[in-house]
XYZ file of C-alpha atoms in Angstrom:
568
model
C -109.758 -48.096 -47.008
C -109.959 -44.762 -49.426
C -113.183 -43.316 -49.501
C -116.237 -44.304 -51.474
C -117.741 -41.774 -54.614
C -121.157 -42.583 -55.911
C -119.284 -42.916 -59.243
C -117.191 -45.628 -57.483
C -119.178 -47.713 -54.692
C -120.945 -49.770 -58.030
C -117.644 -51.400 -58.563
C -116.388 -52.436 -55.002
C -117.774 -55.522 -53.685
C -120.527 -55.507 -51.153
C -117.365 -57.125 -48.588
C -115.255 -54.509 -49.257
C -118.171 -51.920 -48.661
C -118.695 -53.062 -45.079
C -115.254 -53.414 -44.151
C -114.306 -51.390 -40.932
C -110.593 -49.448 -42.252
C -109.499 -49.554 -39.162
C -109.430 -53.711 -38.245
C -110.055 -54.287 -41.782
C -113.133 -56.803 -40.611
C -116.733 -56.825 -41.207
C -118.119 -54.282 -39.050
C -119.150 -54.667 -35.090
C -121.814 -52.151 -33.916
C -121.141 -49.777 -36.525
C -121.431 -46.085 -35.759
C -121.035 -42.917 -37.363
C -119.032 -39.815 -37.217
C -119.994 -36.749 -37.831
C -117.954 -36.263 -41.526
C -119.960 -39.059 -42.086
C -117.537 -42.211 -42.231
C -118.241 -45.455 -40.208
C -116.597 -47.832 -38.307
C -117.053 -50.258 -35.402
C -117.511 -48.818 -32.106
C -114.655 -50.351 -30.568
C -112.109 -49.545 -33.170
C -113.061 -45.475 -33.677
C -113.304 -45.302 -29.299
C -109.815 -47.181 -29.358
C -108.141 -45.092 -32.134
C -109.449 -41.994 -30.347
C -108.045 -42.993 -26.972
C -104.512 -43.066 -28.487
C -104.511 -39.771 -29.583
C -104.780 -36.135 -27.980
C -107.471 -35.391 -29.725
C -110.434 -36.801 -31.770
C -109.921 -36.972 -35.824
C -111.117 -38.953 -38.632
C -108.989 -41.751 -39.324
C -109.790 -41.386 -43.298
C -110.642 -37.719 -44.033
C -108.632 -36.327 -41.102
C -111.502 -34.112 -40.315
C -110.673 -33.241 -36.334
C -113.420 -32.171 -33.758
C -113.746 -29.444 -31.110
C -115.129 -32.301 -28.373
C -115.135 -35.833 -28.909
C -118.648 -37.005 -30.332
C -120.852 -39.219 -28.363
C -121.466 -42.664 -30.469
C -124.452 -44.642 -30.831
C -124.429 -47.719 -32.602
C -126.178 -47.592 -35.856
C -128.977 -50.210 -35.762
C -130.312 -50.064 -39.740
C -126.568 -50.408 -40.877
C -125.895 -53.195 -37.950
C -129.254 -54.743 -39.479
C -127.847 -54.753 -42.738
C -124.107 -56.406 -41.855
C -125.797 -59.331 -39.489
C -127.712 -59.809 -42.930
C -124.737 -60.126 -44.911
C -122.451 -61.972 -41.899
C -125.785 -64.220 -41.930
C -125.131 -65.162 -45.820
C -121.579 -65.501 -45.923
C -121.017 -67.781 -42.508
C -122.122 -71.646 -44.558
C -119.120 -70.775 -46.411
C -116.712 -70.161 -43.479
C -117.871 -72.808 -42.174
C -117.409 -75.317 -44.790
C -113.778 -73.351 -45.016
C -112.999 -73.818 -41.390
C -114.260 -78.007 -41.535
C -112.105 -78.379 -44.717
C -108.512 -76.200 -43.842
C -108.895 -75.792 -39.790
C -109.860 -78.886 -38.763
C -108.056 -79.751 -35.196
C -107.620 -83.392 -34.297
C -108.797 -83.982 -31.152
C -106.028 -87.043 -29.696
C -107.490 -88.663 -26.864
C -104.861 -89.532 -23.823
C -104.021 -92.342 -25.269
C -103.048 -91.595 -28.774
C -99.762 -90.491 -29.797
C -99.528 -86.790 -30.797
C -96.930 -86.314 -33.854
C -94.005 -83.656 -33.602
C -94.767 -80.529 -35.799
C -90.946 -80.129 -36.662
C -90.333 -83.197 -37.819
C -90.365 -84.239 -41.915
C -91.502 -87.078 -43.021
C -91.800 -90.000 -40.070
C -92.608 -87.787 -37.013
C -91.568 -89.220 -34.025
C -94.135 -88.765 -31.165
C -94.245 -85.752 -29.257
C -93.265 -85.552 -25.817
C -94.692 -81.731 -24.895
C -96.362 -78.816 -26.401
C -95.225 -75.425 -26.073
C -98.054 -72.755 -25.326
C -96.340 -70.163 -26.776
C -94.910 -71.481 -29.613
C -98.700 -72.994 -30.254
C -96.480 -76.674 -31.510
C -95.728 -79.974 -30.005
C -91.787 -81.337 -30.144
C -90.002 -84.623 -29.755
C -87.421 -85.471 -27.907
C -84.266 -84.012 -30.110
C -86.892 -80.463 -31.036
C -87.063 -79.984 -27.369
C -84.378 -79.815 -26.826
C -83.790 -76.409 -27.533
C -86.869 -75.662 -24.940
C -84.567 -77.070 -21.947
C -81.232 -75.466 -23.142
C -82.231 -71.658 -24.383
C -82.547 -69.451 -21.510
C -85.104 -67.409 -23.336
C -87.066 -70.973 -24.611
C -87.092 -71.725 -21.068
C -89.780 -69.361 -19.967
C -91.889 -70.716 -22.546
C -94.862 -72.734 -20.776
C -94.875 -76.275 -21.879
C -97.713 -79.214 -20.942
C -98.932 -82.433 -22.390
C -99.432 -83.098 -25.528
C -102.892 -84.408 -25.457
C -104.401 -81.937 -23.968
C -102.731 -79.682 -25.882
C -104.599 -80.930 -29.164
C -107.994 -80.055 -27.437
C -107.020 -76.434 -26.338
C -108.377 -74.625 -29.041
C -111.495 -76.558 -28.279
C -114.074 -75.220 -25.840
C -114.246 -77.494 -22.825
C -118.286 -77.076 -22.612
C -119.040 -77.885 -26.003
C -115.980 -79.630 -28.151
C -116.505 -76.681 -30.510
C -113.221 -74.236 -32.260
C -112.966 -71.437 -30.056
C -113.357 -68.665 -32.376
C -114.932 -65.966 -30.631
C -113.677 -64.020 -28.302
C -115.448 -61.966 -25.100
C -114.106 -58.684 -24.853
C -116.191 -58.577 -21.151
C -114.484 -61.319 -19.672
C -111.376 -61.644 -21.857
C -111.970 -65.241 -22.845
C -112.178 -67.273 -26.217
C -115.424 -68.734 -26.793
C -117.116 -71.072 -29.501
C -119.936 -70.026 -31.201
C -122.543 -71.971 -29.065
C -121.062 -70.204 -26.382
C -121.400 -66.508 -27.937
C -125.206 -67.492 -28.806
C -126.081 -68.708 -24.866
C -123.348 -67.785 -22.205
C -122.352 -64.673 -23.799
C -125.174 -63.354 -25.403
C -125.341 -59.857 -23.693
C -121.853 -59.420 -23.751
C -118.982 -58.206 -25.964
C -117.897 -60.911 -28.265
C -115.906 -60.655 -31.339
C -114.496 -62.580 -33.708
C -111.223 -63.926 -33.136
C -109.434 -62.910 -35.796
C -110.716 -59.010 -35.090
C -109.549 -59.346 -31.053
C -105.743 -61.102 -32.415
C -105.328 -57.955 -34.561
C -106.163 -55.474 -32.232
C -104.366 -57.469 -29.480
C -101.266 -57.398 -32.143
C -101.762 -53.728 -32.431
C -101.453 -53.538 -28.663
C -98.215 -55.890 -29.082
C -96.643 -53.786 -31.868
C -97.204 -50.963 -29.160
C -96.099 -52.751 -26.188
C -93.044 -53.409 -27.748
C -92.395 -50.335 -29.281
C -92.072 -48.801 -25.721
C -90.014 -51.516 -24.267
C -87.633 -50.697 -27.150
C -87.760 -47.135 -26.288
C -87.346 -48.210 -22.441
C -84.213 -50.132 -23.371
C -82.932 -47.444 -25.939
C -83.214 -45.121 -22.777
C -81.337 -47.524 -20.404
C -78.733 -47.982 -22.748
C -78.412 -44.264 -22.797
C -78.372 -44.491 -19.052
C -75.286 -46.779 -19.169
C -73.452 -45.102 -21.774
C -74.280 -42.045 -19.237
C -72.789 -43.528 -16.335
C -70.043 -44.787 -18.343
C -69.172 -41.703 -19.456
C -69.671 -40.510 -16.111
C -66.843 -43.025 -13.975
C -64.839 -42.173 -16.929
C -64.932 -38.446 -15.888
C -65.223 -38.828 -12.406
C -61.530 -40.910 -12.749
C -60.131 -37.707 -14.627
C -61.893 -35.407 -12.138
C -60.212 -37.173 -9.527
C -56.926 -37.029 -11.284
C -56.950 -33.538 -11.600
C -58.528 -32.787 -8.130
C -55.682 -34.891 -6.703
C -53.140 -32.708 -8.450
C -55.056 -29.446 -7.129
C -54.685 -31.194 -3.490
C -51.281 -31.917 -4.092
C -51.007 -28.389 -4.887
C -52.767 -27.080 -1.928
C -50.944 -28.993 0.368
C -47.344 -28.119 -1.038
C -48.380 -24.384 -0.981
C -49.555 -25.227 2.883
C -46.121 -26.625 3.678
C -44.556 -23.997 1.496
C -46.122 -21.106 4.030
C -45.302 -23.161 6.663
C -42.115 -23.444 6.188
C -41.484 -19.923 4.822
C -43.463 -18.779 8.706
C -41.119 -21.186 10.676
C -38.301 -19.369 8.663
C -39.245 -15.920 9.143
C -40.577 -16.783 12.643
C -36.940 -18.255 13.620
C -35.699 -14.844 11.891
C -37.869 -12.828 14.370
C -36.775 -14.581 17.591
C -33.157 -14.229 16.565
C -33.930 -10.665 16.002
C -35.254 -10.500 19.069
C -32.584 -12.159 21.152
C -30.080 -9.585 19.434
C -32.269 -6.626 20.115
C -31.801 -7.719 23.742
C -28.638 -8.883 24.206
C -27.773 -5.005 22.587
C -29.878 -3.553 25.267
C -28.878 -5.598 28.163
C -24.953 -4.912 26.849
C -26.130 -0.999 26.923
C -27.350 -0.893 30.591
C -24.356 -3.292 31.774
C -22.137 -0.195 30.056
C -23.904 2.169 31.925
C -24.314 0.641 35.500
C -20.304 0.180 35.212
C -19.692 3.712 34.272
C -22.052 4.801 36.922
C -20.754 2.694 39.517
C -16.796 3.950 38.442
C -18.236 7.494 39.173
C -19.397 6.332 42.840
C -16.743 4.827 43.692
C -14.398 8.094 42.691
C -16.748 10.006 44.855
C -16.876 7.590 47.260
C -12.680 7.896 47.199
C -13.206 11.805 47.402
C -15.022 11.625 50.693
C -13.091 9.186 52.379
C -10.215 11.626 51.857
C -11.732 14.495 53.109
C -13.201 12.111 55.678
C -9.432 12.051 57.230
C -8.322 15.340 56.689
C -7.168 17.487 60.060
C -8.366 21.218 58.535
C -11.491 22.121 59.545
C -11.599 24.976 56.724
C -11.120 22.853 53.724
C -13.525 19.910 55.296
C -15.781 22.965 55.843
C -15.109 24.465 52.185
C -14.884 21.272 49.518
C -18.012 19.179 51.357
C -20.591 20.975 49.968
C -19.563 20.124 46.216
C -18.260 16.172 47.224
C -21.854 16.304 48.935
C -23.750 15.634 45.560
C -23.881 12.614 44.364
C -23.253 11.614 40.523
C -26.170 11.716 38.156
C -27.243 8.446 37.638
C -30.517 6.561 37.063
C -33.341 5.042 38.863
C -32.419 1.505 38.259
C -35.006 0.318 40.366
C -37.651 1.453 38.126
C -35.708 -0.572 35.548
C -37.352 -4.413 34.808
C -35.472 -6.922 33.075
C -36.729 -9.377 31.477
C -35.939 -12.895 30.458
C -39.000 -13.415 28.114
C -38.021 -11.200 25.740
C -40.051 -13.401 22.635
C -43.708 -13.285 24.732
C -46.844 -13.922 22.073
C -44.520 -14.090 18.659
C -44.905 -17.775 18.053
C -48.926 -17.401 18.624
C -49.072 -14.005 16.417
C -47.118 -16.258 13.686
C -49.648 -18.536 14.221
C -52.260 -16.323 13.882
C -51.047 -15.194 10.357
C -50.541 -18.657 9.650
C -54.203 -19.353 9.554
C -55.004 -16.128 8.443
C -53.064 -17.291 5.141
C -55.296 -21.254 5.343
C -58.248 -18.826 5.995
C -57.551 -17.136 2.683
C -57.215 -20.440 0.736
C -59.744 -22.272 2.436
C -62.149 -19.032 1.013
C -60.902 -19.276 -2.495
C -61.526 -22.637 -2.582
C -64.528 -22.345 -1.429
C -65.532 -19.402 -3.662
C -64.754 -21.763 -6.638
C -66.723 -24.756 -5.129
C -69.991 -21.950 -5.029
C -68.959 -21.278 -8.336
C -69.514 -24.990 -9.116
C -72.629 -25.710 -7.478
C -74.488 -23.870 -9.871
C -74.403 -26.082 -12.333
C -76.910 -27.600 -9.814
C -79.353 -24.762 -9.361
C -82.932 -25.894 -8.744
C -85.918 -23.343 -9.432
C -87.613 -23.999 -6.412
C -91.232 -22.189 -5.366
C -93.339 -22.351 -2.022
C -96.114 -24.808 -1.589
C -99.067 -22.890 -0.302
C -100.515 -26.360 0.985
C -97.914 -26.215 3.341
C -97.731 -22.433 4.320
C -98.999 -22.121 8.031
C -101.645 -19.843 8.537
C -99.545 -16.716 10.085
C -97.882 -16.172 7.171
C -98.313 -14.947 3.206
C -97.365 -15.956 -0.086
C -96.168 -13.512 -3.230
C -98.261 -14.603 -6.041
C -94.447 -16.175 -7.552
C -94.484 -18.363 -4.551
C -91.327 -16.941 -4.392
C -91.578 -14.542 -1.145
C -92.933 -15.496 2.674
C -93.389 -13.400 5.162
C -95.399 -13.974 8.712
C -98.454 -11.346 9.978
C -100.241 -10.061 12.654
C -103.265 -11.924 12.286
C -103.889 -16.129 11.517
C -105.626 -16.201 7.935
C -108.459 -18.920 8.269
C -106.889 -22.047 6.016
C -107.878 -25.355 4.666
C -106.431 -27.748 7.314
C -104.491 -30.908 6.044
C -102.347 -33.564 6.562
C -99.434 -31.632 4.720
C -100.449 -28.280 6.094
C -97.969 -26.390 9.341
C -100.802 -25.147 12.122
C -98.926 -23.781 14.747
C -95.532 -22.886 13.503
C -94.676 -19.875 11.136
C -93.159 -22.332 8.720
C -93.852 -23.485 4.772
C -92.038 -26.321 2.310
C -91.178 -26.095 -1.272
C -93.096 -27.137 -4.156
C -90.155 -29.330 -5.298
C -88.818 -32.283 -3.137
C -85.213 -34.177 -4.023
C -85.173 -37.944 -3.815
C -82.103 -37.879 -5.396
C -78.298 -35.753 -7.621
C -77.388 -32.445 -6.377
C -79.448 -29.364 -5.597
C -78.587 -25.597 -5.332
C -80.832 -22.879 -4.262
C -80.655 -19.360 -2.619
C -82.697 -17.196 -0.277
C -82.205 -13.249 0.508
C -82.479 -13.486 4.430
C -81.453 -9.561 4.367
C -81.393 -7.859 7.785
C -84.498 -10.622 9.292
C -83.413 -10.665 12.725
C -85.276 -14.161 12.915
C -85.186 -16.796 10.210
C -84.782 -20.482 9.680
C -83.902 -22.069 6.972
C -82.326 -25.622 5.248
C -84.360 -28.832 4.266
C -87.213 -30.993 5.726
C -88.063 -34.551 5.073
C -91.399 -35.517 3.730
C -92.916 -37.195 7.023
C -91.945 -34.297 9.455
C -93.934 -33.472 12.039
C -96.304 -30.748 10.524
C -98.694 -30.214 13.546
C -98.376 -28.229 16.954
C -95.010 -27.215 18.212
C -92.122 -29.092 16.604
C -87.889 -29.509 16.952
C -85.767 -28.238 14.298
C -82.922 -30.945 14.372
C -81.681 -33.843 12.120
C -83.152 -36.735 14.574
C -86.391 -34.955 13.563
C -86.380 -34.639 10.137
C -84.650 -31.291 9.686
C -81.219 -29.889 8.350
C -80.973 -26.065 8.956
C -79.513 -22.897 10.305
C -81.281 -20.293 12.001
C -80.834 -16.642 13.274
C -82.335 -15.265 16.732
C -82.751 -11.723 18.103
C -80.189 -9.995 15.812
C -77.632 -12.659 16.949
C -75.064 -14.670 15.548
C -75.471 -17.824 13.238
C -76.222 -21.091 14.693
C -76.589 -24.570 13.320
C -79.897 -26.001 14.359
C -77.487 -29.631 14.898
C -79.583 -30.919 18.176
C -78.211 -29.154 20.614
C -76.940 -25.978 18.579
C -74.034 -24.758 17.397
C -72.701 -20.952 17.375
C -71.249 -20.424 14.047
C -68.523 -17.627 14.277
C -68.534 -15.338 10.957
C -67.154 -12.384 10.170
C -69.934 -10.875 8.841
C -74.170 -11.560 8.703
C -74.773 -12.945 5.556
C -77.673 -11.377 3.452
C -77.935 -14.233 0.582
C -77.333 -17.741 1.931
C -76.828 -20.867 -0.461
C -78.285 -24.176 0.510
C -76.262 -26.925 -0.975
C -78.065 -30.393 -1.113
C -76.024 -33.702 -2.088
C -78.539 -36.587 -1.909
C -76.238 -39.351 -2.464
C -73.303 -38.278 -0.384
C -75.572 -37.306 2.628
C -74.947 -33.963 2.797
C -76.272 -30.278 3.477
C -74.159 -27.150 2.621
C -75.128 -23.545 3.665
C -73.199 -20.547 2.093
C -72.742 -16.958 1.891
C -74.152 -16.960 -1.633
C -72.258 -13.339 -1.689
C -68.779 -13.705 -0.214
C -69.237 -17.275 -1.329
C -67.860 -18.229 2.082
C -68.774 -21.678 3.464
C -71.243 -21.550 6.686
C -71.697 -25.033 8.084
C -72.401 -28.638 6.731
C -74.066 -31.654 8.022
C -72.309 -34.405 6.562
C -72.504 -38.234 7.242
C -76.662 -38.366 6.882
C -78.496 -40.709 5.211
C -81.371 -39.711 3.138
C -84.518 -42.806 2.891
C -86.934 -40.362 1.434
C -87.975 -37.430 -0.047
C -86.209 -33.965 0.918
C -87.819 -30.737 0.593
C -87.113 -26.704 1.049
C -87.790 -25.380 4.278
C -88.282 -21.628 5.558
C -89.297 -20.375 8.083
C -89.842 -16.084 8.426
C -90.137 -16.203 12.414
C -92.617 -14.286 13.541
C -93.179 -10.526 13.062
C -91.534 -9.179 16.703
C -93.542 -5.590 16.490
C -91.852 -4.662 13.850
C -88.624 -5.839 13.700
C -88.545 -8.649 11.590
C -90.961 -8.204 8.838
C -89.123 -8.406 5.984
C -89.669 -11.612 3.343
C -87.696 -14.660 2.808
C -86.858 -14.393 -0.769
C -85.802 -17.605 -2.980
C -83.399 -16.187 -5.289
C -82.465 -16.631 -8.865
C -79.374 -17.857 -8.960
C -76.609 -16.041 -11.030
C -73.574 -16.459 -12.329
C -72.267 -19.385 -14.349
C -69.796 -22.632 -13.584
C -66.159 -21.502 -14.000
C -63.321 -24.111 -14.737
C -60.876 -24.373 -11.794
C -58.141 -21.854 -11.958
C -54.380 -22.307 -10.339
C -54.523 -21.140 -6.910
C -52.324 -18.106 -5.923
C -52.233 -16.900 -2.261
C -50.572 -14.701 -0.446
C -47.968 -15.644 2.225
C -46.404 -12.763 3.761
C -46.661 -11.820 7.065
């Protein structure tokens, strides 16, 4: 309704004038705004509580806080008056055009779908507010829809827009209790409370409908995203699968490639080998027999002078015949048949030196690809134990020297140096990083929501956790229940935590050389999982450097051929 000039109001009827524009029905405790317009307490509260903030439905005017509304009795005075003078005539119009027939048990009750003879009815619909025959029934019993409509008897359908107390039209309605009432009713029963006309509750009811069922469209717009989504999805995940089983296909002919090139140069190397020593032990042979010709021609020589009868020239050619040959010290001389000793385990070694250097790449571009999962995740001070502190970010932890006094709760770590994220994963993919540095003591990986948060606790999948952890400057070790030494090549300073809720999995990374650390595959996930760290404790010293969550860097890369190197 368009607002009222003085020049105007003369002309518009005295109806019109105390219309509510919102339900477009004579007022209901009328109130006032502060522009000045008016409308019925229910409707200006309702219109205000679907929007952010409070505004004039006609002049738009907007106010700062919402304005506290009394009902405005002279006005209210004034519209009982005039509901007063105009209710003989809707009552004469309701006797003469909404007259209900009230069938006892025993009369028939025509079918509203039938024209002209009406057979009798055999139900009423509730929803569809008519009674059907047989054949118009039908429909009721066949539809799948139809059939959640509520049928009943016909003849006491006739007398259920009567009230029950006082065979009077229901045409009130009680707000309080959210029941129709007559008008006796509204007068007695329900004279402190809430009622309405019926006609002003259906439209605002309707409003609520028009509402109602512009969200379930929305809700079934957005599912039918959803399934185009997933759609989409198996359709990409079939040409994903393709082209990851060409890249396997790949990986394993280059494998058998390098194997088979090894084998080749390894049989190479033993052959090479065998004629290395076959030329040595042909060289020595040579020698011993030239040696052992020279002993026995000295050997000769002496027997000779052995038998000679002078005494002079045994005397005189002795001393040279005396010394023996030169020859070596064969006993100092090892032969060998073993001659190939520790090649086939160095070729070996190379071998998975060169699946070392694959498995890497591959895993470099899989770190690549978990970005596209990367999480922004922050510390939950609820959590954070006492011992330790919080960067204003929530980005940093670190333990101290001294317990900070702390607000204790269900959610809340008391005894161990440990603190959750903000954000917990029920569900997709999740990437993060944290800078561990040179921390000689750390822990880190994810929790689930109903850990144990209080006294001493296990770090271990049967208890809720998935992590790794560093002790006393030491080596890696997954905390798997009982742990496991992990064996890298270097102490990594950024590690990636991998999280794939649906295939029941938890990666860690070197986030730097992008090298894989460990996984815990083969879990299954009921509930809530959330980042856990844990700084250790200070060690005099040694270990007071924060855990840092990291932004991650970098961005997704399409697979590239793979290329390794395969000599030995």
């Amino acid at each position: 309704m368009s607002t009222l000039t003085a020049k105007n109001v003369a002309t518009v009827p005295l109806e019109e004038q105390l219309r509510c524009c919102i339900c477009l029905d004579t007022y209901t405790d009328p109130v006032s705004i502060p522009c000045g317009h008016n409308f019925c307490l229910d409707c200006i509260e309702g219109f205000w509580d679907t929007k952010d903030q409070s505004q004039c439905p006609l002049c738009k005017e907007t106010f700062r806080k919402r304005p506290e509304l009394r009902i405005n009795r002279g006005f209210a005075d004034i519209v009982e008056i005039f509901k007063r003078s105009v209710t003989p005539m809707l009552n004469q119009e309701d006797e003469s055009q909404n007259h209900i027939p009230n069938y006892s048990h025993n009369e028939e009750v025509p079918c509203d779908i039938c024209h002209g003879h009406k057979s009798t009815s055999v139900k009423s619909c509730l929803v569809c507010q008519a009674s059907f025959c047989h054949a118009h029934l039908m429909p009721h019993l066949r539809d799948e829809a139809l059939q959640r409509h509520r049928l009943t008897d016909p003849a006491t359908f006739t007398s259920s827009h009567l009230c029950r107390k006082h065979n009077k039209p229901l045409t009130k309605f009680c707000r309080k209790d959210q029941t129709p009432v007559c008008e006796e009713c509204s007068e007695r029963d329900y004279k402190r409370h809430q009622v309405v006309e019926m006609e002003k509750a259906s439209r605002r009811v309707k409003s609520h409908l028009k509402e109602t069922k512009a969200e379930i469209h929305q809700m079934i717009l957005t599912r039918l995203r959803k399934m185009e989504q997933i759609t989409n999805s198996v359709d990409l995940s079939k040409k994903i699968k393709e082209r990851e089983t060409q890249r396997s296909a790949q990986v394993c002919l280059m494998l058998i490639t390098a194997v088979q090139r090894h084998q080749a140069d390894l049989m190479e190397e033993l052959a090479k080998q065998q004629r290395e020593a076959e030329r040595r032990a042909e060289e020595q042979l040579v020698e011993l027999e030239q040696e052992i010709r020279a002993l026995q021609t000295r050997g000769g020589e002496l027997q000779q002078l052995e038998l000679t009868q002078s005494p002079l020239h045994l005397l005189q050619s002795f001393p040279s015949l005396s010394r023996l040959p030169s020859t070596r010290e064969w006993s100092e001389v090892v032969v060998h048949s073993d001659n190939n000793m520790g090649t086939v385990s160095r070729a070996a070694y190379k071998l998975v030196d060169v699946c070392q250097e694959l498995a890497n790449k591959l895993t470099a571009e899989e770190t690549d690809k978990m970005r596209q999962y990367a999480v922004d995740v922050t510390l939950d001070p609820e959590t954070a134990s006492g011992w330790l502190v919080l960067s204003p970010d929530r980005k940093k932890v670190s333990s101290q020297k001294k317990k900070d006094p702390v607000t204790d709760s269900p959610q809340r770590f008391d005894a161990c140096v440990c603190v959750l994220g903000k954000q917990g994963f029920k569900s997709g993919r999740r990437y993060w990083e944290v800078q561990v540095g040179d921390k000689t003591d750390w822990d880190l990986g994810v929790a689930k929501e109903s850990i144990n948060r209080k006294g001493a606790i296990t770090v271990r999948p049967d208890s809720g956790y998935w992590a790794i952890c560093r002790r006393k400057g030491g080596s890696l070790s997954a905390c798997a229940g009982p742990s496991i030494t992990l064996q890298l090549r270097e102490t990594p300073q950024k590690v990636g935590v991998f999280l794939d809720y649906e295939a029941g999995s938890v990666s860690f990374y070197d986030a730097d050389a992008k090298t894989h650390i460990y996984t815990y595959s083969g879990c299954s996930f009921t509930e809530p999982l959330y980042p856990y760290l844990n700084p250790c404790l200070h060690d005099n010293g040694r270990n007071v450097a924060p855990l840092i969550l990291s932004p991650v860097e970098g961005q997704v890369r399409e697979p590239q051929d793979i290329t390794i190197e395969t000599d030995l």
